[in-house]
């Protein structure tokens, strides 16, 4: 039994195999229903459009039955820490929740965002880890505190579709946003781009560095796959010659648990760190990517997101095909 928690647990050959499989689903060449007679639980602690809809539809397409649960709303509030005295507001422990669901379902998908309160705790992905620890069926990460591997696989599929399978100059750029956001998407995008052997540039203002251990893993993956990784604080320079621009905002580790401090620090970057036509003109006719949802004229201008360079809708569609490939691999 295997989980799908991060792409780093999968080899380059396996990731390429998943992308091939996703393309087969997309083009109607694979109509197999490996989930016939099976149910898959989808546990959402947080809101979602793309992940929830594409997982439900993907399970249906594969012949299965999705069971959607929202702890604290359509199911009981959940405690994930071991050994705690549950005399607070949590009704059920993950230990029972997961093992009961595993008796009904062939896999469990879980979305559990970072609370942006305690960096040292959240960087260990404690809720996702508790699900994986107790589950006897595969766990699929639908975005945790640190990773969004389904998004990253769809992103790599989109780059291959739009720009070809060879090595590309891929830029992950921080963007200004009115409040700090979790790091799962940039973490997983950078990791997967490194695994695919792209030349990766990560552009962000000083103070918005990604996790050090994660960066060490990204460097190692890039070296193994024949790619490169460069980190810069210069957004204008980063765009020069890029084949792919991937925009995302994230919070600073320096202000974790102190959103007011982060908001004050980032105010200076508002006009400079937005994707606009002037910056896109510096690229090698790059495609523009974003995981969505996106704030228009904050992260990216209308002119760029509505231009032919923008592939955000195809990228969102590819979530469906990529997740079908993941479920088919884990469950057939
Ligand atoms: N990109 C993404 O995961 O979208 P949702 O939050 O709408 O699922």
Coordinates of C-alpha atoms and ligand atoms in Angstrom, one line a residue:
X1 CA 0.0 0.0 0.0
X2 CA 1.3 3.5 -0.9
X3 CA 0.1 6.9 0.0
X4 CA 0.4 10.1 -2.1
X5 CA 1.6 12.6 0.4
X6 CA 4.4 14.4 -1.5
X7 CA 5.9 13.9 -5.0
X8 CA 9.3 13.2 -3.4
X9 CA 8.1 9.7 -2.5
X10 CA 7.8 9.0 -6.2
X11 CA 10.7 8.6 -8.7
X12 CA 11.0 10.6 -11.9
X13 CA 9.9 7.5 -13.9
X14 CA 6.8 7.2 -11.7
X15 CA 5.9 10.9 -12.1
X16 CA 6.4 10.6 -15.8
X17 CA 4.2 7.5 -15.8
X18 CA 1.5 9.4 -13.9
X19 CA 1.6 12.2 -16.4
X20 CA 1.4 9.7 -19.3
X21 CA -1.6 8.1 -17.6
X22 CA -3.3 11.5 -17.0
X23 CA -2.9 12.3 -20.6
X24 CA -4.5 9.0 -21.6
X25 CA -7.5 9.9 -19.4
X26 CA -7.6 13.4 -20.8
X27 CA -7.7 12.2 -24.4
X28 CA -10.2 9.5 -23.8
X29 CA -7.7 6.7 -24.5
X30 CA -8.1 5.2 -21.0
X31 CA -11.7 4.6 -19.9
X32 CA -11.0 1.9 -17.3
X33 CA -13.0 2.0 -14.1
X34 CA -10.6 0.6 -11.4
X35 CA -12.8 2.1 -8.6
X36 CA -15.9 0.1 -9.6
X37 CA -17.6 -1.0 -6.4
X38 CA -15.2 1.1 -4.3
X39 CA -15.7 4.2 -2.2
X40 CA -13.2 7.0 -1.6
X41 CA -13.5 9.4 1.4
X42 CA -12.7 13.0 0.8
X43 CA -12.1 14.9 4.1
X44 CA -12.1 18.7 3.8
X45 CA -11.1 20.7 6.8
X46 CA -10.9 23.8 4.5
X47 CA -12.8 25.3 1.5
X48 CA -12.2 24.1 -2.0
X49 CA -13.5 24.4 -5.6
X50 CA -11.1 22.6 -7.8
X51 CA -9.9 19.9 -5.5
X52 CA -13.3 18.9 -4.3
X53 CA -15.1 19.0 -7.6
X54 CA -12.3 17.3 -9.6
X55 CA -11.9 14.5 -6.9
X56 CA -15.6 13.8 -6.8
X57 CA -15.9 13.8 -10.6
X58 CA -12.7 11.8 -11.0
X59 CA -13.9 9.1 -8.6
X60 CA -17.2 8.9 -10.5
X61 CA -15.4 8.6 -13.8
X62 CA -13.3 5.7 -12.4
X63 CA -16.5 3.9 -11.4
X64 CA -16.3 4.7 -7.7
X65 CA -18.3 6.5 -5.0
X66 CA -17.0 9.7 -3.3
X67 CA -17.9 10.2 0.4
X68 CA -17.3 13.9 1.3
X69 CA -16.9 14.8 5.0
X70 CA -16.2 18.2 6.6
X71 CA -15.0 17.8 10.2
X72 CA -16.7 20.2 12.4
X73 CA -19.6 20.6 10.0
X74 CA -20.9 17.4 8.3
X75 CA -18.8 15.2 10.6
X76 CA -17.5 15.6 14.2
X77 CA -14.7 18.0 15.2
X78 CA -11.4 16.1 15.1
X79 CA -8.4 15.8 17.5
X80 CA -5.2 14.7 15.8
X81 CA -2.7 14.9 18.8
X82 CA -1.9 11.6 20.6
X83 CA -2.2 11.4 24.3
X84 CA -4.3 14.5 24.9
X85 CA -7.2 14.7 27.4
X86 CA -10.1 15.4 25.0
X87 CA -12.1 17.7 27.4
X88 CA -12.1 20.6 25.0
X89 CA -14.1 21.3 21.8
X90 CA -12.9 18.1 19.8
X91 CA -15.4 15.2 19.7
X92 CA -13.6 12.5 17.9
X93 CA -9.9 11.4 17.5
X94 CA -8.3 10.8 14.2
X95 CA -7.4 7.3 15.5
X96 CA -11.0 6.2 15.4
X97 CA -12.1 8.4 12.5
X98 CA -9.5 7.1 10.1
X99 CA -9.8 3.4 11.1
X100 CA -13.6 3.5 10.8
X101 CA -13.4 5.2 7.4
X102 CA -10.9 2.6 6.2
X103 CA -13.4 -0.1 6.9
X104 CA -15.8 1.6 4.4
X105 CA -13.5 3.1 1.9
X106 CA -10.5 2.1 -0.3
X107 CA -8.7 5.4 0.1
X108 CA -8.9 8.6 2.0
X109 CA -8.2 12.1 0.6
X110 CA -7.6 14.8 3.1
X111 CA -7.3 18.6 2.9
X112 CA -5.8 20.3 6.0
X113 CA -4.3 23.7 5.5
X114 CA -1.7 25.3 7.7
X115 CA -3.2 27.3 10.5
X116 CA -0.2 29.7 10.2
X117 CA 0.2 29.7 14.0
X118 CA 3.2 27.6 15.0
X119 CA 5.9 27.1 12.3
X120 CA 7.9 24.3 14.0
X121 CA 4.8 22.3 14.5
X122 CA 3.1 22.9 11.2
X123 CA 6.2 22.2 9.1
X124 CA 5.9 18.6 10.3
X125 CA 2.4 18.3 8.7
X126 CA 0.9 17.0 11.9
X127 CA -2.7 16.4 10.8
X128 CA -1.7 14.7 7.5
X129 CA 0.8 12.6 9.4
X130 CA -1.8 11.4 11.9
X131 CA -4.1 10.3 9.0
X132 CA -1.2 8.4 7.4
X133 CA -0.2 6.9 10.8
X134 CA -3.6 5.4 11.5
X135 CA -4.8 4.5 8.0
X136 CA -4.8 1.0 6.6
X137 CA -5.8 2.4 3.2
X138 CA -3.9 4.9 1.0
X139 CA -4.0 8.5 2.0
X140 CA -4.1 11.1 -0.7
X141 CA -2.9 14.6 0.2
X142 CA -5.4 17.2 -1.1
X143 CA -3.3 20.0 0.3
X144 CA -1.7 20.0 3.7
X145 CA 0.3 22.5 5.6
X146 CA 3.5 21.8 3.6
X147 CA 2.5 20.1 0.4
X148 CA -0.1 20.1 -2.5
X149 CA 1.2 17.2 -4.6
X150 CA -1.9 16.7 -6.7
X151 CA -1.6 20.4 -7.8
X152 CA 2.1 19.9 -8.5
X153 CA 1.5 16.8 -10.7
X154 CA -1.2 18.7 -12.7
X155 CA 1.3 21.6 -13.0
X156 CA 4.1 19.4 -14.4
X157 CA 1.5 17.9 -16.8
X158 CA 0.5 21.4 -17.9
X159 CA 4.1 22.4 -18.5
X160 CA 4.7 19.3 -20.6
X161 CA 1.5 19.8 -22.6
X162 CA 2.1 23.5 -23.3
X163 CA 5.9 23.7 -23.6
X164 CA 7.1 20.2 -24.4
X165 CA 8.8 17.5 -22.4
X166 CA 12.3 19.0 -22.5
X167 CA 14.1 21.0 -19.8
X168 CA 12.5 24.5 -19.3
X169 CA 13.4 27.7 -17.5
X170 CA 10.7 27.7 -14.8
X171 CA 10.2 30.7 -12.5
X172 CA 8.3 30.4 -9.3
X173 CA 7.6 34.0 -8.3
X174 CA 6.2 35.3 -5.0
X175 CA 3.4 37.8 -5.4
X176 CA 1.9 40.4 -3.0
X177 CA -1.4 39.4 -1.3
X178 CA -3.2 41.3 1.4
X179 CA -2.5 38.6 4.0
X180 CA 0.0 35.7 4.5
X181 CA -0.9 32.4 2.9
X182 CA 0.4 28.8 3.4
X183 CA 3.4 27.5 1.6
X184 CA 2.1 24.2 0.4
X185 CA 1.7 25.2 -3.3
X186 CA 5.1 26.8 -3.8
X187 CA 6.8 24.0 -1.8
X188 CA 5.3 21.3 -4.0
X189 CA 5.7 23.2 -7.3
X190 CA 9.4 23.8 -6.6
X191 CA 9.9 20.2 -5.5
X192 CA 8.2 18.7 -8.5
X193 CA 9.9 21.1 -11.0
X194 CA 13.3 20.1 -9.5
X195 CA 12.3 16.4 -9.8
X196 CA 11.5 16.9 -13.4
X197 CA 14.9 18.4 -14.1
X198 CA 13.8 21.9 -15.0
X199 CA 16.0 25.0 -14.5
X200 CA 14.1 26.4 -11.5
X201 CA 14.3 30.1 -10.4
X202 CA 12.6 30.9 -7.1
X203 CA 12.0 34.7 -6.8
X204 CA 10.8 36.2 -3.6
X205 CA 11.5 39.3 -1.4
X206 CA 14.1 38.9 1.4
X207 CA 12.4 37.2 4.4
X208 CA 10.1 35.0 2.3
X209 CA 12.5 32.0 2.1
X210 CA 11.0 28.5 1.8
X211 CA 11.8 25.9 4.5
X212 CA 15.5 25.1 4.7
X213 CA 15.1 21.3 4.8
X214 CA 12.7 21.5 1.8
X215 CA 15.2 23.6 -0.1
X216 CA 17.9 21.1 0.6
X217 CA 15.7 18.4 -0.8
X218 CA 14.9 20.5 -3.9
X219 CA 18.6 21.1 -4.5
X220 CA 19.2 17.3 -4.2
X221 CA 16.4 16.4 -6.6
X222 CA 17.6 19.0 -9.1
X223 CA 21.1 17.7 -9.0
X224 CA 19.9 14.1 -9.5
X225 CA 17.7 15.1 -12.4
X226 CA 20.2 17.3 -14.2
X227 CA 18.4 20.6 -13.5
X228 CA 19.4 23.7 -11.5
X229 CA 18.0 25.8 -8.7
X230 CA 18.6 29.5 -8.2
X231 CA 17.0 31.8 -5.6
X232 CA 16.8 35.5 -6.2
X233 CA 15.3 38.6 -4.6
X234 CA 15.2 40.4 -8.0
X235 CA 11.8 39.8 -9.7
X236 CA 12.8 41.7 -12.9
X237 CA 15.9 39.6 -13.4
X238 CA 14.0 36.4 -12.7
X239 CA 11.6 36.9 -15.6
X240 CA 14.4 37.3 -18.2
X241 CA 14.3 34.4 -20.6
X242 CA 11.7 32.4 -18.6
X243 CA 9.6 29.7 -20.4
X244 CA 7.1 29.3 -17.5
X245 CA 6.0 31.9 -14.9
X246 CA 4.3 30.4 -11.9
X247 CA 2.9 33.0 -9.5
X248 CA 1.9 32.3 -5.9
X249 CA 1.9 34.3 -2.7
X250 CA 3.0 32.9 0.7
X251 CA 3.7 34.0 4.2
X252 CA 7.0 34.7 5.9
X253 CA 8.4 32.2 8.4
X254 CA 9.8 35.2 10.3
X255 CA 6.3 36.4 11.0
X256 CA 4.6 33.0 11.5
X257 CA 1.8 33.4 14.0
X258 CA 2.1 37.2 13.6
X259 CA 0.0 38.0 10.5
X260 CA 0.0 41.8 11.4
X261 CA 3.8 41.8 11.3
X262 CA 3.8 40.1 7.9
X263 CA 1.2 42.4 6.5
X264 CA 3.2 45.4 7.6
X265 CA 6.4 44.0 6.1
X266 CA 4.9 43.0 2.7
X267 CA 3.2 46.4 2.2
X268 CA 6.4 47.7 0.5
X269 CA 6.2 44.9 -2.2
X270 CA 2.6 45.6 -3.4
X271 CA 3.3 47.2 -6.7
X272 CA 6.6 45.6 -7.5
X273 CA 5.6 41.9 -6.9
X274 CA 2.7 41.5 -9.3
X275 CA 2.8 39.7 -12.7
X276 CA 2.1 42.3 -15.4
X277 CA 2.6 42.7 -19.1
X278 CA 5.9 44.6 -18.7
X279 CA 7.4 41.7 -16.7
X280 CA 6.0 39.0 -19.1
X281 CA 7.6 40.9 -22.0
X282 CA 11.0 40.0 -20.5
X283 CA 10.3 36.3 -20.8
X284 CA 10.8 33.8 -23.7
X285 CA 7.0 34.0 -24.5
X286 CA 6.4 32.3 -21.2
X287 CA 3.1 30.6 -20.2
X288 CA 1.5 32.1 -17.1
X289 CA 0.4 29.6 -14.4
X290 CA -1.4 29.9 -11.1
X291 CA -3.1 27.2 -9.0
X292 CA -6.2 29.3 -8.5
X293 CA -8.1 30.9 -6.8
X294 CA -6.3 34.1 -7.7
X295 CA -6.9 37.7 -6.9
X296 CA -7.0 39.7 -10.1
X297 CA -5.0 42.9 -10.3
X298 CA -3.3 41.9 -7.0
X299 CA -1.3 38.7 -8.0
X300 CA -1.7 39.2 -11.7
X301 CA -3.1 41.8 -14.0
X302 CA -6.3 41.2 -16.0
X303 CA -4.2 41.8 -19.2
X304 CA -1.9 38.8 -18.3
X305 CA -4.5 36.4 -16.9
X306 CA -6.8 37.0 -19.9
X307 CA -3.9 36.8 -22.5
X308 CA -3.1 33.8 -24.7
X309 CA -0.1 33.2 -22.4
X310 CA -2.4 32.3 -19.5
X311 CA -3.0 28.5 -19.1
X312 CA -4.7 28.7 -15.7
X313 CA -8.0 27.1 -16.9
X314 CA -6.2 24.2 -18.6
X315 CA -4.1 23.8 -15.5
X316 CA -7.2 23.5 -13.3
X317 CA -8.7 21.0 -15.8
X318 CA -5.5 18.9 -15.5
X319 CA -6.2 18.5 -11.8
X320 CA -9.0 16.1 -12.8
X321 CA -6.9 14.0 -15.1
X322 CA -3.8 13.9 -12.8
X323 CA -5.9 12.8 -9.8
X324 CA -7.5 10.1 -11.8
X325 CA -4.0 8.8 -12.7
X326 CA -3.0 8.9 -9.0
X327 CA -6.1 7.0 -7.9
X328 CA -5.8 4.5 -10.7
X329 CA -2.2 3.8 -9.7
X330 CA -2.9 3.6 -6.0
X331 CA -6.1 1.5 -6.2
X332 CA -6.1 -0.7 -9.2
Ligands
LIG1 N1 -5.8 24.9 -6.5 C1 -6.7 24.4 -5.6 O1 -6.3 23.5 -4.8 O2 -7.9 24.9 -5.7 P1 -9.1 24.7 -4.5 O3 -8.5 25.4 -3.3 O4 -10.3 25.5 -5.1 O5 -9.3 23.3 -4.4

